[in-house]
mmCIF file of C-alpha atoms in Angstrom:
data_model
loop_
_atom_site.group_PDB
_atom_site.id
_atom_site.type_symbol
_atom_site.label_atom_id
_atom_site.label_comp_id
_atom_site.label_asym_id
_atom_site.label_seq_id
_atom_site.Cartn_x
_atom_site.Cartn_y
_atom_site.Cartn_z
ATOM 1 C CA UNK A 1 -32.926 10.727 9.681
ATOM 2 C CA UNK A 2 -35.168 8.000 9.881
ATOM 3 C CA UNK A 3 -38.236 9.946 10.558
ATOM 4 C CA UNK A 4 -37.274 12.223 7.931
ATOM 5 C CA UNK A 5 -37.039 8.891 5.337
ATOM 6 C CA UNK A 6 -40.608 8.047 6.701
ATOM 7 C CA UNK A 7 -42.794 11.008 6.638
ATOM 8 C CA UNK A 8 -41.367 11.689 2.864
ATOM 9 C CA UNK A 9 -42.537 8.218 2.051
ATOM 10 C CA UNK A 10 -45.867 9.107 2.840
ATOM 11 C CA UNK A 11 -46.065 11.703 1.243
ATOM 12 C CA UNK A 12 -47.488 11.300 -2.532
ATOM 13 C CA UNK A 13 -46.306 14.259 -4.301
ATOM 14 C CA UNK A 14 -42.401 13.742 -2.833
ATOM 15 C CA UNK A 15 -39.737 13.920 -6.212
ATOM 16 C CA UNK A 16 -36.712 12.894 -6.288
ATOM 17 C CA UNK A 17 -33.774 14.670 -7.444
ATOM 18 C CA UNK A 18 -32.487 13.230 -10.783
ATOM 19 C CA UNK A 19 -28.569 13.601 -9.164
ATOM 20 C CA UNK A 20 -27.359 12.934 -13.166
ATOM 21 C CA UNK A 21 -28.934 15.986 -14.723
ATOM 22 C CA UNK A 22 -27.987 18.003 -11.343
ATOM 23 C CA UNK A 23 -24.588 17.161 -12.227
ATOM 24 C CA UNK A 24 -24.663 17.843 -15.818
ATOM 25 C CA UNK A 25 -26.649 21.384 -15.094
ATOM 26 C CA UNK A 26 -24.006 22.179 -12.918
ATOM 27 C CA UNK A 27 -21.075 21.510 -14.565
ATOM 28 C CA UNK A 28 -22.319 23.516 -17.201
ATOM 29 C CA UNK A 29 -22.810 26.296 -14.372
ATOM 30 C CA UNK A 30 -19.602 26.345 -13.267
ATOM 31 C CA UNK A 31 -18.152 25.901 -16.628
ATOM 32 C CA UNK A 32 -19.594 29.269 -17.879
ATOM 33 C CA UNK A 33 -18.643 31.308 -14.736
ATOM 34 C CA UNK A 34 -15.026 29.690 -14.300
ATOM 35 C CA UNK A 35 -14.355 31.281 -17.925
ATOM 36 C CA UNK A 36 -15.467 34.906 -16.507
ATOM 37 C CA UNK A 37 -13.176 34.019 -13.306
ATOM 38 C CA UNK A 38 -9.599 33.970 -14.423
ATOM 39 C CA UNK A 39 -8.037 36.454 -12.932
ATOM 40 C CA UNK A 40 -9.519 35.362 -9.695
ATOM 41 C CA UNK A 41 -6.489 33.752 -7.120
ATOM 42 C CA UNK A 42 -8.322 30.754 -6.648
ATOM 43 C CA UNK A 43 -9.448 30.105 -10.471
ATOM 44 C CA UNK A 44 -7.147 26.448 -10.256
ATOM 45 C CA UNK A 45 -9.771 25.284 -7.716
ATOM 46 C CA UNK A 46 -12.863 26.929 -9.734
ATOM 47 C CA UNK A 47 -13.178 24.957 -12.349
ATOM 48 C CA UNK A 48 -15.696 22.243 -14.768
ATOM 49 C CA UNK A 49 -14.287 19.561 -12.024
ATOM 50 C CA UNK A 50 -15.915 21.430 -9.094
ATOM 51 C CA UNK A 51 -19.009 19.587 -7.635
ATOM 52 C CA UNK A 52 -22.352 20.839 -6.736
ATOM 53 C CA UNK A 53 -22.179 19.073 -3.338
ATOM 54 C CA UNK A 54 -19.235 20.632 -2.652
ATOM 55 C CA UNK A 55 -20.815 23.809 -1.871
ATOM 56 C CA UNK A 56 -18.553 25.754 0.167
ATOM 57 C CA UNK A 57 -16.348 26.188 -2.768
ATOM 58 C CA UNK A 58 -19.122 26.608 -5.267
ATOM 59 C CA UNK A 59 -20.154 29.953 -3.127
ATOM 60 C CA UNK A 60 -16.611 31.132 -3.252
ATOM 61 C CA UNK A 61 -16.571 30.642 -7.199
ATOM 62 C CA UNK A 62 -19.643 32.275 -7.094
ATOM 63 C CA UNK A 63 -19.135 35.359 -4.998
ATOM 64 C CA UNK A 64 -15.766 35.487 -6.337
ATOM 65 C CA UNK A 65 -17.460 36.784 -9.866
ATOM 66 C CA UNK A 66 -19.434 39.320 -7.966
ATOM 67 C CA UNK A 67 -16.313 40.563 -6.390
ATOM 68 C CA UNK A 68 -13.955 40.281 -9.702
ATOM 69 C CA UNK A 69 -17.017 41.932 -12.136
ATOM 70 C CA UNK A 70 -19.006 43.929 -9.804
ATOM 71 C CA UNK A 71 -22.538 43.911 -11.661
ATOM 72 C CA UNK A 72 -21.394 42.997 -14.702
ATOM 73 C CA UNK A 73 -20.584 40.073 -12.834
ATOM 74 C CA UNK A 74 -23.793 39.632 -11.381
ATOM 75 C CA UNK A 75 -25.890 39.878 -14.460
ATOM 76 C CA UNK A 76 -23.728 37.678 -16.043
ATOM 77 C CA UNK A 77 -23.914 35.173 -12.986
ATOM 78 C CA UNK A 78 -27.659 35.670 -13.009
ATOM 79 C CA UNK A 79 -28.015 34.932 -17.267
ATOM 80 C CA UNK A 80 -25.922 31.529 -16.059
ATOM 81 C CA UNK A 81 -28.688 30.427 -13.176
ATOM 82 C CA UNK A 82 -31.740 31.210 -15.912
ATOM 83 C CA UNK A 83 -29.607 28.568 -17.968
ATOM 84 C CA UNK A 84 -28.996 26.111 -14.927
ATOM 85 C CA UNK A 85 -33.018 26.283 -14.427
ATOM 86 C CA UNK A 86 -33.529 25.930 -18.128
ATOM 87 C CA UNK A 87 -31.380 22.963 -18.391
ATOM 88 C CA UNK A 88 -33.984 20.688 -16.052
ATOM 89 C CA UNK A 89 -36.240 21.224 -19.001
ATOM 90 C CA UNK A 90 -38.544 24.161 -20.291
ATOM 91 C CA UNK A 91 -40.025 26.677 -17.157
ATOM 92 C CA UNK A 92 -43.105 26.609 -18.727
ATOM 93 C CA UNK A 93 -43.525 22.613 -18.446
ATOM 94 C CA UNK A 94 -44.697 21.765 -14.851
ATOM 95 C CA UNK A 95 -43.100 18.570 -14.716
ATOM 96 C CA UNK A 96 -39.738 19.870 -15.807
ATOM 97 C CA UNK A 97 -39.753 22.615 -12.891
ATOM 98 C CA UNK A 98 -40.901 19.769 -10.149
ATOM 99 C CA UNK A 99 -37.490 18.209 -10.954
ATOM 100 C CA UNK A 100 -36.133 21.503 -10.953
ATOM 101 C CA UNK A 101 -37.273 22.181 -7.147
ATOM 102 C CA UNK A 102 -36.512 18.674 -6.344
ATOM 103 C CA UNK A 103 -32.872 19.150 -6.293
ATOM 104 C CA UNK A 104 -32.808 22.822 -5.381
ATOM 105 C CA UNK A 105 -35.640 23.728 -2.866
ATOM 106 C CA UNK A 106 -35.780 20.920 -0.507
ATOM 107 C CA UNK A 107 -32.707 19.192 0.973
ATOM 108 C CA UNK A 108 -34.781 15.726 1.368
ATOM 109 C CA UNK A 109 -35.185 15.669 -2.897
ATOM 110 C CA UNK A 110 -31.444 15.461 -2.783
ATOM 111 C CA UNK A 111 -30.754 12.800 0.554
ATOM 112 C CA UNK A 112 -33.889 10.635 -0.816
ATOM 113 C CA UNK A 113 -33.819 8.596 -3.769
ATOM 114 C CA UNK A 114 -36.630 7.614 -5.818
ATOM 115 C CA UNK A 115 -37.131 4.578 -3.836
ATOM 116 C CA UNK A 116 -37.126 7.281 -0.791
ATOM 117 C CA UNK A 117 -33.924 5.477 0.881
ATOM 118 C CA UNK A 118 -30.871 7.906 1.744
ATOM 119 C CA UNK A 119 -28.342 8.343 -0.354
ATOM 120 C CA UNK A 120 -24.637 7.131 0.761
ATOM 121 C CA UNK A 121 -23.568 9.535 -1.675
ATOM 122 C CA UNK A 122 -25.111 12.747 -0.477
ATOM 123 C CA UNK A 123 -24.439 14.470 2.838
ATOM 124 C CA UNK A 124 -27.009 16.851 4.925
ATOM 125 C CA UNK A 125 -24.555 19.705 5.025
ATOM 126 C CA UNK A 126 -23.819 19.491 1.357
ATOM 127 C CA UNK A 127 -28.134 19.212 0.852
ATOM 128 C CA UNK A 128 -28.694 22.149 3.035
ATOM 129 C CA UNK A 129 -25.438 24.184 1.809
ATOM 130 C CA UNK A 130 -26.735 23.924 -1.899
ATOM 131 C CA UNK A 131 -30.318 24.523 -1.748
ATOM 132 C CA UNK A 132 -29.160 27.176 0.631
ATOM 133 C CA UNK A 133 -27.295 28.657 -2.361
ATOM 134 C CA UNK A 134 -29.635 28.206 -4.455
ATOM 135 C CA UNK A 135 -32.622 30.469 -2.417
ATOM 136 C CA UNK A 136 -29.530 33.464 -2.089
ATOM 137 C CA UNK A 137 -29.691 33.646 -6.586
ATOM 138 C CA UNK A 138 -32.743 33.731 -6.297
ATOM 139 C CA UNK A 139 -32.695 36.843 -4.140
ATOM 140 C CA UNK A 140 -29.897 38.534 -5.451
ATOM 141 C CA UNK A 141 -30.863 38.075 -9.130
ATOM 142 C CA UNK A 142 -34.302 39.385 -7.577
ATOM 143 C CA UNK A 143 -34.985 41.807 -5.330
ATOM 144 C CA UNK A 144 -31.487 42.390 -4.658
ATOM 145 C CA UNK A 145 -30.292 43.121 -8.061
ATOM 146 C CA UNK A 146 -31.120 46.667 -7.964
ATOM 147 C CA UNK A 147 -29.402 47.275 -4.914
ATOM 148 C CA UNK A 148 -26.351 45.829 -5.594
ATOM 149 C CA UNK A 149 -26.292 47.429 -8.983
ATOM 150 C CA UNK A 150 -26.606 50.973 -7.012
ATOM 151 C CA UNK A 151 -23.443 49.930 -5.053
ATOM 152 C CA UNK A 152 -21.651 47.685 -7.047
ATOM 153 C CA UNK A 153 -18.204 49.291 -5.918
ATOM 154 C CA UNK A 154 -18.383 49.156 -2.488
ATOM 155 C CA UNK A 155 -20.215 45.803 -2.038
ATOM 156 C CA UNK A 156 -18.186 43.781 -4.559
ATOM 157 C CA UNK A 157 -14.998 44.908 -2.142
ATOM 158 C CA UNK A 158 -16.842 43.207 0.572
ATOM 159 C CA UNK A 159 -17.520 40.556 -1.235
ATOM 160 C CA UNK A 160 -13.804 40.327 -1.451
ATOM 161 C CA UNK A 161 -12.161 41.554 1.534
ATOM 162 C CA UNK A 162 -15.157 40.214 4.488
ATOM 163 C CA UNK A 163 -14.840 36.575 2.986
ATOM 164 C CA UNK A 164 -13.524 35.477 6.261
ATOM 165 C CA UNK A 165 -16.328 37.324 7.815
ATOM 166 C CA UNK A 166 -18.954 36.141 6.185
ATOM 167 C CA UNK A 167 -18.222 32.556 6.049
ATOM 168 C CA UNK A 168 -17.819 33.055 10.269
ATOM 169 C CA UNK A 169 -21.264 34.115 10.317
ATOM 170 C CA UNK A 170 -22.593 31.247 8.165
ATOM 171 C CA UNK A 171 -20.065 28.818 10.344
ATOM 172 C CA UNK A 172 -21.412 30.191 13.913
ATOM 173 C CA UNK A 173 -25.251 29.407 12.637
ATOM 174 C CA UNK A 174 -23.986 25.962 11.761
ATOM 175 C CA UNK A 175 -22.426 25.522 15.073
ATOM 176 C CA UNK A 176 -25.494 26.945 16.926
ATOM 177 C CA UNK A 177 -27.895 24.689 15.337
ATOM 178 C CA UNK A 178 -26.006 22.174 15.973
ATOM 179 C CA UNK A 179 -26.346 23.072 19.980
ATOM 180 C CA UNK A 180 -29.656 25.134 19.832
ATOM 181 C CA UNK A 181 -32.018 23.991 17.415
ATOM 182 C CA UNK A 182 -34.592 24.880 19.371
ATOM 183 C CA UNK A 183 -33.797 28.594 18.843
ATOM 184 C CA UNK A 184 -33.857 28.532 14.711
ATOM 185 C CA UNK A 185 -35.469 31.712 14.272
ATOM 186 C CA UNK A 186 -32.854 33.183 16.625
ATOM 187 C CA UNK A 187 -29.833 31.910 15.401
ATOM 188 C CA UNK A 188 -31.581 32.671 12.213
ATOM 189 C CA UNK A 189 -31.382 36.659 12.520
ATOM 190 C CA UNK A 190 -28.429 36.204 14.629
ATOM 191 C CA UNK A 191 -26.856 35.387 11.216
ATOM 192 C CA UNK A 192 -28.869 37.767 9.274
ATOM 193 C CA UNK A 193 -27.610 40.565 11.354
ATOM 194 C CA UNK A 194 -24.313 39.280 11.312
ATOM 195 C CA UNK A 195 -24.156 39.768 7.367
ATOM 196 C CA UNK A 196 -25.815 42.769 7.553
ATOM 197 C CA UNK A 197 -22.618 44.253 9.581
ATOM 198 C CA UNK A 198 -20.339 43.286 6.887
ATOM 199 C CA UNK A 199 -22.823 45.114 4.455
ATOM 200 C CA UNK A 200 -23.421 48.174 6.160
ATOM 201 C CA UNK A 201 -20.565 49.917 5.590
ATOM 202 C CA UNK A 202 -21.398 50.704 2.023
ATOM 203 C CA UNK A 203 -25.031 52.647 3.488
ATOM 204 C CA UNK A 204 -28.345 51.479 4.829
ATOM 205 C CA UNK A 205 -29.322 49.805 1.592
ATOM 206 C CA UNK A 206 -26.705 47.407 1.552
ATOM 207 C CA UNK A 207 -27.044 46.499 4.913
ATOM 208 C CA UNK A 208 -30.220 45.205 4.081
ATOM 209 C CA UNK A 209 -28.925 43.298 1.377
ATOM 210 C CA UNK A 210 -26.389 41.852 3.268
ATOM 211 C CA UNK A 211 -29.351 40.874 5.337
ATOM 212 C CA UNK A 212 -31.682 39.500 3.371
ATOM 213 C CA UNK A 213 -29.278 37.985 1.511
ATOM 214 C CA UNK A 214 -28.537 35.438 4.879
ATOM 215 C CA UNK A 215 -31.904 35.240 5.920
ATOM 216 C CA UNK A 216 -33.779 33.865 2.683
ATOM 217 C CA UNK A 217 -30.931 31.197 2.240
ATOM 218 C CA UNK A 218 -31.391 30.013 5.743
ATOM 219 C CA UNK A 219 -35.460 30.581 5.106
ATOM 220 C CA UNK A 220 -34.796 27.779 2.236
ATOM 221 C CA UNK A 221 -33.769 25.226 4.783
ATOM 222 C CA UNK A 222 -35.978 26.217 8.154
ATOM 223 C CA UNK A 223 -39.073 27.584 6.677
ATOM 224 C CA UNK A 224 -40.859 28.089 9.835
ATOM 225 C CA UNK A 225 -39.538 31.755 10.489
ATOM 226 C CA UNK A 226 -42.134 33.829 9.106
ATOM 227 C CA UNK A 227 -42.115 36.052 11.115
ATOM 228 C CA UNK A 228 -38.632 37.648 10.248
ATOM 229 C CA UNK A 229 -37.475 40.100 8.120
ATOM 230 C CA UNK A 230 -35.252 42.664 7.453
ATOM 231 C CA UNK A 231 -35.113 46.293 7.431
ATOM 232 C CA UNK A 232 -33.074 48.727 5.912
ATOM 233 C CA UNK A 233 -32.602 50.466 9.378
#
């Protein structure tokens, strides 16, 4: 982590994530989408208390609305992320969306303070978990919108019923980084295709969702894999 503190230091254009206004934005977040989540079992757990850092939960809150509201859910998840972005400041204002990406694109604007020392505060799972959150909205209120829309049925029961799946595939590229980062654009599609699997069973289409769904969170965090991609085969 050391080296990590260093090379940001040198470099100029490094922001730091302003972790008050993260907080704020998100509880605002998680406010909106805990009110469309009642009926959900785990809505106790789900709600204005839940913290950004603790991201494994904040994906189940999330993915819980997709499975409870099919794409109703969705677009009303996506409407809540164009307010999360908005709440950094106007999108049009270039400093506002540098502190924006500061605490969502880049684990380092969350571990480094402004003083580019590491936070006690913040962990690197709970950096790389977030941010990779962050990069799956902005797929699946993207490109993937359409698809899921197409097949909100079937994929909102995966959603729902592959939980356990899913998370293993996100848990066994955890574990294999851990062991094998020298393999990152493996273990990358390893995962990619593991999500895919869950996916396919609602048609091609969704199998690439499931896929690309994976891939560009993990492409927020190891950006070096260019060269994959998924297919709809």
């Amino acid at each position: 982590m050391s080296s990590m503190t260093l090379s940001s230091a040198q470099d100029q254009t490094f922001v730091s994530c302003d972790i008050a206004t993260l907080e704020k934005c998100h509880k605002k977040f998680v406010t909106r989408l805990g009110k469309r989540n009642r009926s959900a079992l785990f809505y106790i757990i789900f709600n204005a208390d839940l913290k950004w850092a603790d991201y494994k939960n904040v994906r189940r809150l999330i993915e819980s609305v997709y499975s409870n509201q099919k794409f109703d859910g969705l677009q009303d998840t996506c409407n809540a992320f164009d307010d999360f972005k908005k709440c950094f400041g106007t999108t049009e204002d270039e400093e506002s969306f540098r502190r924006y990406q500061a605490c969502t694109e880049d684990p380092l604007g969350l571990l480094l303070d402004s003083s580019h020392k590491l936070r006690s505060d913040v962990s690197l799972k709970s950096a790389r978990g977030f941010v990779k959150i962050i990069a799956q909205f902005d797929f699946i209120c993207g490109a993937g919108l359409s698809v899921f829309a197409e097949n909100d049925d079937c994929m909102a029961q995966v959603f729902h019923n592959n939980r356990d799946e899913l998370e293993k595939c996100q848990d066994e590229f955890d574990a294999a980084m851990l062991t094998d980062d020298a393999n990152i654009c493996v273990n990358q599609m390893l995962a990619a295709d593991c999500y895919r699997k869950q996916f396919k069973i609602c048609g091609l289409q969704s199998g690439w969702f499931g896929c690309e769904y994976e891939r560009t969170g993990t492409e927020a965090l190891y950006k070096q894999c260019t060269q994959n991609f998924c297919t709809g085969l």
